[in-house]
Coordinates of C-alpha atoms and ligand atoms in Angstrom, one line a residue:
Chain A
M1 CA 215.6 307.6 55.4
N2 CA 215.8 306.3 59.0
A3 CA 218.0 308.5 61.1
P4 CA 218.5 311.8 59.3
P5 CA 222.1 312.7 59.0
T6 CA 221.4 316.0 60.8
T7 CA 220.5 314.1 64.1
A8 CA 222.9 315.1 66.8
N9 CA 225.4 312.3 67.5
E10 CA 224.4 311.9 71.1
E11 CA 220.8 311.2 70.0
L12 CA 221.8 308.2 67.8
F13 CA 221.0 304.7 68.9
A14 CA 223.8 303.4 71.1
Y15 CA 225.3 300.0 70.0
P16 CA 225.4 297.3 71.4
Q17 CA 222.4 296.8 73.7
D18 CA 221.7 293.7 75.8
R19 CA 219.0 291.2 75.1
A20 CA 216.0 290.9 77.4
C21 CA 215.4 287.3 76.3
P22 CA 218.3 284.9 75.6
W23 CA 217.0 284.0 72.1
Q24 CA 215.6 287.3 71.0
P25 CA 217.4 290.5 69.9
S26 CA 217.4 293.5 72.2
P27 CA 214.1 295.3 72.2
G28 CA 216.0 298.4 70.8
Y29 CA 217.2 296.4 67.7
Q30 CA 213.6 295.1 67.1
D31 CA 212.5 298.7 67.0
L32 CA 215.2 299.6 64.5
G33 CA 214.3 296.6 62.3
R34 CA 210.7 297.8 62.1
R35 CA 211.9 301.2 60.8
G36 CA 213.9 300.0 57.8
P37 CA 217.0 298.1 56.6
L38 CA 219.8 300.6 57.2
H39 CA 220.5 302.6 60.3
R40 CA 223.1 304.9 61.8
V41 CA 224.3 303.9 65.3
R42 CA 226.8 305.2 67.8
L43 CA 229.6 303.2 69.3
W44 CA 231.3 303.4 72.7
D45 CA 234.0 305.7 71.3
G46 CA 231.5 308.1 69.8
R47 CA 232.0 306.9 66.3
T48 CA 228.9 306.6 64.0
I49 CA 228.6 303.5 61.8
W50 CA 225.9 301.8 59.8
M51 CA 223.9 299.0 61.2
V52 CA 222.2 296.7 58.6
T53 CA 219.0 294.9 59.6
G54 CA 217.7 294.1 56.1
H55 CA 218.5 290.7 54.7
T56 CA 218.9 291.7 51.0
Q57 CA 221.0 294.7 51.9
A58 CA 223.2 292.5 54.2
R59 CA 223.9 289.9 51.5
R60 CA 224.7 292.7 49.0
L61 CA 227.1 294.5 51.3
L62 CA 228.8 291.3 52.6
A63 CA 229.5 290.1 49.0
D64 CA 230.7 293.5 47.8
P65 CA 234.5 293.6 47.2
R66 CA 234.5 297.3 48.1
M67 CA 233.9 296.4 51.7
S68 CA 237.1 295.7 53.6
A69 CA 237.5 293.4 56.6
D70 CA 241.1 294.6 57.2
R71 CA 241.2 295.2 61.0
S72 CA 244.6 297.0 60.7
R73 CA 243.1 299.9 58.7
D74 CA 242.8 303.1 60.8
D75 CA 239.2 303.6 59.7
F76 CA 238.1 300.1 60.7
P77 CA 235.5 300.5 63.5
A78 CA 236.2 298.9 66.9
V79 CA 232.7 297.9 67.8
L80 CA 233.7 297.2 71.4
P81 CA 236.6 298.6 73.5
R82 CA 238.3 295.2 73.6
L83 CA 238.5 295.2 69.8
D84 CA 240.9 298.1 70.1
A85 CA 243.5 295.8 71.5
P86 CA 246.6 295.4 69.2
I87 CA 246.2 291.6 69.3
F88 CA 242.9 291.9 67.3
K89 CA 244.3 294.3 64.7
P90 CA 245.6 291.8 62.3
I91 CA 243.4 288.8 63.3
A92 CA 244.0 286.0 60.8
I93 CA 241.7 285.2 57.9
I94 CA 238.6 287.0 59.2
G95 CA 240.5 290.3 59.4
F96 CA 242.2 290.1 56.0
D97 CA 241.1 291.0 52.5
P98 CA 242.1 289.1 49.4
P99 CA 244.6 288.0 48.3
V100 CA 246.0 287.1 51.7
H101 CA 242.6 286.0 53.0
D102 CA 242.1 283.5 50.2
V103 CA 245.6 282.1 50.4
H104 CA 245.2 281.3 54.1
R105 CA 241.6 280.1 53.8
R106 CA 242.6 277.7 51.1
L107 CA 245.4 276.3 53.3
L108 CA 242.7 275.4 55.9
A109 CA 239.8 274.4 53.7
P110 CA 240.6 270.6 53.5
D111 CA 240.3 270.2 57.3
F112 CA 236.9 271.9 57.4
S113 CA 235.3 270.4 54.4
L114 CA 232.0 268.6 54.7
K115 CA 233.6 265.3 54.0
H116 CA 236.2 265.7 56.7
V117 CA 233.6 266.7 59.2
R118 CA 231.5 263.7 58.4
A119 CA 234.5 261.5 58.9
V120 CA 235.1 262.7 62.5
R121 CA 231.4 262.6 63.5
P122 CA 231.6 259.2 65.1
Q123 CA 234.3 260.3 67.5
V124 CA 232.3 263.3 68.5
E125 CA 229.3 261.1 69.2
E126 CA 231.4 258.9 71.4
L127 CA 232.6 262.0 73.3
A128 CA 229.1 263.4 73.8
R129 CA 227.9 260.0 75.2
R130 CA 230.8 259.8 77.6
L131 CA 230.1 263.4 78.8
A132 CA 226.4 262.6 79.3
A133 CA 227.2 259.4 81.2
D134 CA 229.5 261.4 83.5
M135 CA 226.7 263.9 84.1
L136 CA 224.3 261.1 85.0
R137 CA 226.9 259.6 87.3
A138 CA 227.5 262.9 89.1
G139 CA 223.8 263.5 89.4
P140 CA 221.9 266.8 89.4
P141 CA 222.3 269.7 89.6
V142 CA 225.0 270.1 87.0
D143 CA 226.4 273.2 85.2
L144 CA 225.8 272.2 81.6
V145 CA 228.4 274.7 80.2
Q146 CA 231.3 273.0 82.1
A147 CA 230.0 269.5 81.9
Y148 CA 228.9 269.3 78.3
A149 CA 228.5 272.5 76.1
L150 CA 232.1 273.6 76.5
P151 CA 234.0 270.2 76.4
I152 CA 232.5 269.1 73.1
P153 CA 233.7 272.0 70.9
S154 CA 236.8 272.4 73.0
M155 CA 238.0 268.8 72.6
V156 CA 237.0 268.8 68.9
I157 CA 239.1 271.9 68.1
S158 CA 242.1 270.7 70.2
E159 CA 242.0 267.5 68.3
L160 CA 241.7 269.2 64.9
L161 CA 244.5 271.7 65.6
G162 CA 246.7 269.3 67.6
V163 CA 246.5 271.4 70.8
P164 CA 246.9 269.2 73.9
Y165 CA 243.4 269.0 75.5
E166 CA 245.2 268.8 79.0
D167 CA 245.6 272.5 78.6
H168 CA 241.9 273.2 78.1
E169 CA 241.3 275.0 81.4
F170 CA 244.1 277.5 80.4
F171 CA 243.0 278.2 76.9
E172 CA 239.2 278.3 77.7
A173 CA 239.8 280.8 80.5
K174 CA 242.0 283.0 78.3
T175 CA 239.6 282.8 75.4
V176 CA 236.8 284.0 77.7
G177 CA 239.2 286.6 79.1
L178 CA 239.9 287.8 75.5
L179 CA 236.3 287.7 74.2
Q180 CA 234.6 289.1 77.3
A181 CA 237.2 291.7 78.3
K182 CA 235.7 295.1 79.0
S183 CA 238.8 297.0 78.1
A184 CA 241.5 296.8 75.4
E185 CA 244.2 296.3 78.1
D186 CA 242.5 293.2 79.6
A187 CA 241.9 291.7 76.1
E188 CA 245.5 292.3 75.2
R189 CA 246.8 290.7 78.4
A190 CA 244.7 287.5 77.8
G191 CA 245.5 287.5 74.1
R192 CA 249.2 287.7 74.7
E193 CA 249.1 284.7 77.1
L194 CA 247.4 282.7 74.5
W195 CA 249.9 283.9 71.9
D196 CA 252.9 282.9 74.0
Y197 CA 251.3 279.5 74.7
L198 CA 250.7 278.8 71.0
D199 CA 254.2 280.1 70.2
G200 CA 255.7 277.5 72.5
L201 CA 253.4 274.8 71.1
I202 CA 254.4 275.6 67.5
T203 CA 258.0 275.6 68.5
R204 CA 257.6 272.0 69.8
K205 CA 255.8 271.0 66.6
E206 CA 258.7 272.4 64.5
R207 CA 261.2 270.4 66.5
E208 CA 259.1 267.2 66.2
P209 CA 257.6 267.2 62.7
G210 CA 255.0 264.7 61.7
G211 CA 252.6 265.2 64.6
S212 CA 248.9 265.1 64.0
G213 CA 246.6 268.1 63.5
V214 CA 246.4 271.2 61.4
L215 CA 249.2 273.1 63.2
S216 CA 251.7 270.3 62.7
R217 CA 250.8 270.1 59.0
L218 CA 251.1 273.9 58.6
A219 CA 254.3 274.1 60.6
G220 CA 255.9 272.1 57.8
Q221 CA 254.8 274.7 55.2
V222 CA 256.1 277.8 56.9
T223 CA 258.5 279.9 54.8
E224 CA 259.5 283.4 55.7
D225 CA 259.1 284.8 52.2
G226 CA 256.2 282.6 51.1
D227 CA 252.5 282.4 51.6
L228 CA 252.7 281.4 55.2
T229 CA 255.1 283.0 57.6
R230 CA 255.6 281.8 61.2
E231 CA 253.7 284.9 62.4
D232 CA 250.8 284.0 60.0
L233 CA 250.7 280.5 61.4
L234 CA 250.5 281.8 65.0
R235 CA 247.7 284.2 64.1
I236 CA 245.8 281.4 62.3
A237 CA 246.3 279.2 65.4
L238 CA 244.9 281.9 67.6
A239 CA 242.0 282.6 65.4
L240 CA 241.0 279.0 65.1
L241 CA 241.4 278.2 68.8
I242 CA 239.3 281.2 69.8
G243 CA 236.8 280.9 67.0
G244 CA 236.4 277.2 67.4
H245 CA 235.0 276.7 70.9
D246 CA 233.4 279.8 72.5
T247 CA 230.7 280.3 69.7
T248 CA 229.8 276.7 69.5
S249 CA 229.7 276.0 73.2
Q250 CA 227.4 279.0 73.8
M251 CA 225.2 277.9 70.9
I252 CA 224.8 274.5 72.5
A253 CA 224.0 276.2 75.9
L254 CA 221.5 278.7 74.5
G255 CA 220.1 276.1 72.1
V256 CA 219.3 273.9 75.1
V257 CA 217.7 276.8 76.9
T258 CA 215.6 277.6 73.8
L259 CA 214.4 274.0 73.4
L260 CA 213.6 273.6 77.0
E261 CA 211.6 276.8 77.0
H262 CA 209.6 275.5 74.0
P263 CA 208.4 272.1 75.1
D264 CA 206.1 271.7 72.1
Q265 CA 209.0 272.2 69.7
L266 CA 211.2 269.8 71.6
A267 CA 208.4 267.2 71.5
A268 CA 208.0 267.8 67.8
L269 CA 211.7 267.2 67.3
R270 CA 211.6 264.1 69.4
A271 CA 208.8 262.7 67.3
D272 CA 210.7 263.3 64.1
P273 CA 214.5 263.0 64.6
G274 CA 214.9 263.4 60.8
A275 CA 214.0 267.1 61.3
L276 CA 217.1 267.7 63.4
P277 CA 219.4 269.2 60.7
A278 CA 216.7 271.7 59.7
A279 CA 215.9 272.4 63.4
I280 CA 219.6 273.2 64.0
D281 CA 219.4 275.8 61.3
E282 CA 216.3 277.2 62.8
L283 CA 218.0 277.4 66.2
L284 CA 221.0 279.0 64.6
R285 CA 218.7 281.6 63.0
L286 CA 216.8 282.3 66.1
V287 CA 219.6 282.4 68.6
S288 CA 222.1 284.3 66.4
I289 CA 224.8 283.6 69.0
T290 CA 227.4 286.1 67.7
D291 CA 224.6 288.7 67.1
V292 CA 226.7 290.0 64.3
S293 CA 227.3 288.6 60.7
G294 CA 230.3 290.8 60.0
V295 CA 231.8 294.2 60.4
R296 CA 233.4 296.0 57.5
V297 CA 234.6 299.4 56.3
A298 CA 233.7 300.8 52.9
T299 CA 236.7 301.6 50.7
E300 CA 234.6 303.5 48.2
D301 CA 231.2 305.2 48.2
I302 CA 228.5 302.6 47.9
E303 CA 225.0 303.4 46.9
I304 CA 222.4 301.1 48.4
D305 CA 218.6 301.6 48.8
G306 CA 218.8 305.3 48.1
E307 CA 221.5 305.8 50.8
V308 CA 225.2 306.3 50.2
I309 CA 227.7 304.6 52.5
R310 CA 230.8 306.8 52.2
A311 CA 234.3 305.5 51.8
G312 CA 235.7 305.2 55.3
E313 CA 232.4 304.5 57.0
G314 CA 232.0 301.4 59.1
V315 CA 229.2 298.9 58.5
L316 CA 227.9 296.3 61.0
V317 CA 225.6 293.6 59.8
S318 CA 223.2 292.3 62.5
S319 CA 222.6 288.6 62.3
S320 CA 219.8 288.6 64.9
M321 CA 217.9 291.2 62.9
T322 CA 218.6 290.1 59.3
N323 CA 217.5 286.7 60.5
R324 CA 214.2 288.2 61.3
D325 CA 213.6 290.1 58.1
P326 CA 209.9 289.3 57.5
A327 CA 210.4 289.4 53.7
V328 CA 212.5 286.2 54.1
F329 CA 211.2 284.6 57.3
P330 CA 207.5 284.7 57.9
R331 CA 206.6 284.9 61.6
P332 CA 210.2 285.9 62.2
Y333 CA 210.2 285.9 66.0
E334 CA 208.6 282.5 66.3
F335 CA 210.7 279.3 66.9
D336 CA 209.4 276.7 64.6
V337 CA 211.5 273.5 64.1
H338 CA 209.6 272.7 61.0
R339 CA 210.2 276.1 59.4
T340 CA 213.0 274.7 57.3
V341 CA 211.8 271.2 56.7
G342 CA 211.0 270.4 53.2
D343 CA 211.9 268.8 50.1
N344 CA 214.8 271.2 49.7
A345 CA 217.6 270.5 52.1
A346 CA 218.8 274.1 51.8
S347 CA 215.5 275.8 52.4
G348 CA 215.7 278.0 55.4
R349 CA 219.4 278.1 55.4
Q350 CA 219.2 281.7 54.3
H351 CA 220.0 282.8 57.8
L352 CA 223.1 284.9 58.2
T353 CA 224.3 283.5 61.5
F354 CA 227.5 282.3 59.8
G355 CA 227.9 285.5 57.8
F356 CA 227.9 285.7 54.0
G357 CA 230.5 286.4 51.3
I358 CA 234.1 285.3 51.3
H359 CA 234.3 285.4 55.1
Q360 CA 231.4 283.1 55.7
C361 CA 232.3 280.9 58.6
L362 CA 235.1 278.4 57.9
G363 CA 233.9 276.3 60.8
Q364 CA 230.2 276.1 59.9
N365 CA 230.2 272.4 58.8
L366 CA 232.0 271.5 62.0
A367 CA 229.7 273.6 64.1
R368 CA 226.6 272.2 62.5
M369 CA 227.8 268.6 63.1
E370 CA 228.7 269.4 66.7
L371 CA 225.3 270.9 67.4
E372 CA 223.5 267.9 65.8
V373 CA 225.4 265.5 67.9
A374 CA 225.2 267.6 71.1
F375 CA 221.4 268.0 71.0
S376 CA 220.5 264.5 69.9
V377 CA 222.8 262.8 72.4
L378 CA 221.8 265.0 75.3
F379 CA 218.0 264.7 74.9
E380 CA 218.3 261.0 74.2
E381 CA 220.5 260.2 77.3
I382 CA 218.8 262.6 79.7
P383 CA 215.2 262.8 78.5
G384 CA 214.0 264.5 81.7
L385 CA 216.4 267.4 81.4
R386 CA 215.1 270.8 82.7
L387 CA 216.5 274.1 83.8
G388 CA 217.8 274.3 87.3
T389 CA 217.0 277.9 87.7
P390 CA 214.2 280.2 86.4
L391 CA 214.9 281.6 83.0
E392 CA 215.0 285.2 84.4
A393 CA 217.7 284.2 86.8
L394 CA 220.1 282.8 84.2
P395 CA 223.5 284.5 84.4
T396 CA 223.6 285.8 80.9
R397 CA 226.5 287.7 79.3
S398 CA 226.1 291.4 78.9
G399 CA 227.8 294.5 77.4
G400 CA 229.0 292.8 74.3
T401 CA 227.8 291.2 71.1
M402 CA 228.7 287.6 71.7
Q403 CA 225.7 286.1 73.5
G404 CA 225.8 283.4 76.2
V405 CA 225.5 282.3 79.8
H406 CA 228.3 282.1 82.4
T407 CA 226.8 278.9 83.8
L408 CA 223.7 276.8 82.9
P409 CA 222.4 274.9 85.9
V410 CA 220.3 271.9 84.8
E411 CA 218.5 269.1 86.6
W412 CA 216.6 265.9 85.6
Chain B
M1 CA 219.5 274.2 32.7
W2 CA 223.3 274.4 32.8
V3 CA 225.5 275.0 35.9
S4 CA 229.1 275.7 36.3
A5 CA 231.3 276.7 39.3
D6 CA 234.3 278.9 39.4
R7 CA 236.9 277.0 41.4
E8 CA 239.0 280.1 41.8
R9 CA 236.2 281.9 43.7
C10 CA 235.0 279.0 45.7
I11 CA 235.8 279.3 49.4
S12 CA 234.8 275.8 50.2
G13 CA 232.0 276.0 52.7
G14 CA 230.1 273.2 51.1
R15 CA 226.8 275.0 51.0
C16 CA 226.2 273.7 47.4
M17 CA 227.0 270.1 48.3
A18 CA 224.6 270.4 51.3
A19 CA 221.9 271.7 48.9
T20 CA 222.4 268.7 46.6
S21 CA 225.2 266.2 46.5
E22 CA 223.9 264.9 43.2
V23 CA 225.2 267.9 41.4
F24 CA 228.0 269.3 43.6
D25 CA 230.9 267.6 45.3
Q26 CA 234.0 268.9 47.1
D27 CA 237.5 267.7 46.3
E28 CA 240.1 266.8 49.0
D29 CA 240.8 270.5 49.3
G30 CA 237.2 271.3 49.9
I31 CA 236.8 273.1 46.6
V32 CA 233.6 272.6 44.6
V33 CA 233.4 270.1 41.8
V34 CA 230.4 270.1 39.5
L35 CA 229.3 266.5 38.9
T36 CA 227.0 267.2 36.1
S37 CA 226.7 270.5 34.1
N38 CA 223.2 269.7 33.0
P39 CA 221.3 268.7 36.1
A40 CA 218.1 266.7 35.9
P41 CA 214.9 268.7 35.9
E42 CA 214.0 267.5 39.5
Q43 CA 217.4 268.9 40.7
E44 CA 216.9 272.4 39.2
D45 CA 215.3 273.9 42.3
R46 CA 218.1 272.7 44.5
V47 CA 220.7 274.0 42.1
R48 CA 219.1 277.4 42.1
K49 CA 219.1 277.3 45.8
A50 CA 222.8 276.4 45.8
A51 CA 223.6 279.3 43.6
Y52 CA 221.7 281.6 45.9
L53 CA 223.3 280.3 49.1
C54 CA 226.9 280.2 47.7
P55 CA 228.6 282.9 49.7
S56 CA 231.3 283.6 47.1
R57 CA 229.0 283.7 44.1
A58 CA 231.0 280.9 42.5
I59 CA 228.1 279.1 41.0
R60 CA 226.7 280.2 37.6
I61 CA 223.4 278.9 36.2
G62 CA 221.5 279.5 33.0
D63 CA 218.9 278.1 30.7
G64 CA 219.7 275.7 27.9
P65 CA 222.1 272.9 27.5
A66 CA 225.5 274.6 27.7
G67 CA 227.3 277.1 29.9
G68 CA 228.3 280.5 28.5
Ligands
HEM501 C1 227.8 278.2 66.1 C2 229.1 278.4 65.9 C3 229.6 279.5 65.0 C4 229.1 280.7 64.6 C5 227.7 281.3 64.9 C6 230.1 281.4 63.8 C7 229.9 282.6 63.2 C8 230.8 283.2 62.3 C9 230.6 284.3 61.5 C10 229.3 285.2 61.6 C11 231.7 284.6 60.7 C12 231.8 285.7 59.7 C13 232.5 286.9 60.2 C14 232.7 288.0 59.2 O1 232.2 287.9 58.1 O2 233.3 289.0 59.6 C15 232.6 283.5 61.0 C16 233.9 283.4 60.4 C17 234.8 282.5 60.8 N1 234.6 281.4 61.7 FE1 232.9 281.0 62.7 N2 231.3 280.6 63.8 C18 231.0 279.5 64.5 C19 231.9 278.4 64.7 C20 233.1 278.3 64.2 C21 234.0 277.2 64.4 C22 233.7 275.9 65.1 C23 235.2 277.6 63.8 C24 236.4 276.6 63.8 C25 237.6 276.9 63.9 C26 235.1 278.9 63.3 C27 236.0 279.6 62.6 C28 235.8 280.7 61.8 C29 236.8 281.4 61.0 C30 238.2 280.9 60.8 C31 236.2 282.4 60.3 C32 236.8 283.4 59.3 C33 236.5 283.0 57.9 C34 236.9 283.9 56.9 O3 237.2 285.1 57.2 O4 237.0 283.5 55.7 N3 233.8 279.3 63.5 N4 232.1 282.7 62.0
SF4_502 S1 228.8 277.0 48.1 FE1 230.1 278.2 46.7 S2 231.9 278.7 48.0 FE2 230.8 277.0 49.0 S3 231.8 275.1 48.3 FE3 230.0 275.6 46.9 S4 230.9 276.8 45.3 FE4 232.4 276.8 46.9

């Protein structure tokens, strides 16, 4: 249908490609999206996988039990060189199929439930106000990433896990080292340092039971022949620490950029604070910070839309493009904070920024709350906020899938 | 309309409760609890939406008074 199977491998679309605008998918993906829902693309190692840009197809594939998320399988595609690092091969929860996936996810579910998240919201509000006050005191220009976007999710996840926030510079730097590494070796090195750090931390928690946080609670449940081994716990700690702050901090940063570059939308939001939750979902849809909803490998032949995904073939679901499927989102490239407003609280939440199926983001309730607090406090406390550099000059991340900026200079 | 939820399949994201907390709740473990298996007519759209959004396809709905 799109790229005929006879196309020479070298002529296939090379994945990934950098964005030209911080909140819009790369022009190349936009082209693909116009051609149809399923495409064959070529990865850095020459391997061909499927890229899904259609919303219906994405939902079907991500909910299909014949699609495996098991990163330790030989046929699982490494979308970037860094993902070839051994530390990523059995990454907890996200990289496991049932039954192990479900057992671990259920161990964590209580700490990420909507109720729990609502209960910690006041503390996050206090934190955001303190950070905004510090910014005002320091005066412009300020790097919003270091001063605000990163400390919020970083403190929240340290508190939740029971990781000492004093160590934040270390774990933030190593997380960036792991997630932005250009080679498997660099990723492995940063990952191992985090691993050793968490190993030491869990040892301390084992010696002094009764501490606060998820890791202390789980340390008390470890059994070498049961559902949670010590190695499982370490892998879970690593996945939550990494997953918990980089995505959310970059979503705050690019969300602020998107709002500042759409003054009419920001004004509309200011005039109607009740629209904030829906506006957050619209920002999540538009920015699609991870750019990817999920990567899988087919364990059986799967027929879809007249194509056959063969057993052993890799599949990558694009969030930035499925979030722009015109069948689901009219005027898909437009940022419209009122798109999702309506009687139905769930309308417009069809975006696939948090994935779909059993791996849909465990931290989504937490992330939504952090984003709500971050945007509302920031624009309330610093109403005159503006970019400190022209949009074109923003130091954006490149060469990967995870979007973001290295720094975000702002003034007021 | 009837609605039921399979607590074994639920992966506890709370999408259903966010769609309507009149019909869905989460227990302390974050797992779905159906508050009423025969939602009021004005809730039906939200319940349909919840079934559509549920990432683990744990929510079942149907016409009539009782779940099958
Ligand atoms: C804006 C912020 C975030 C975005 C866009 C995001 C995105 C995603 C996506 C797309 C997936 C699905 C991956 C797949 O199916 O392969 C996922 C899974 C996951 N996320 Fe997030 N995430 C965010 C924040 C968080 C936070 C704050 C945490 C907290 C620790 C977190 C923890 C996880 C975990 C543990 C999984 C694996 C769930 C599973 O496999 O069952 N994420 N996330
Ligand atoms: S939306 Fe589905 S998976 Fe999520 S809590 Fe409700 S029933 Fe469970």
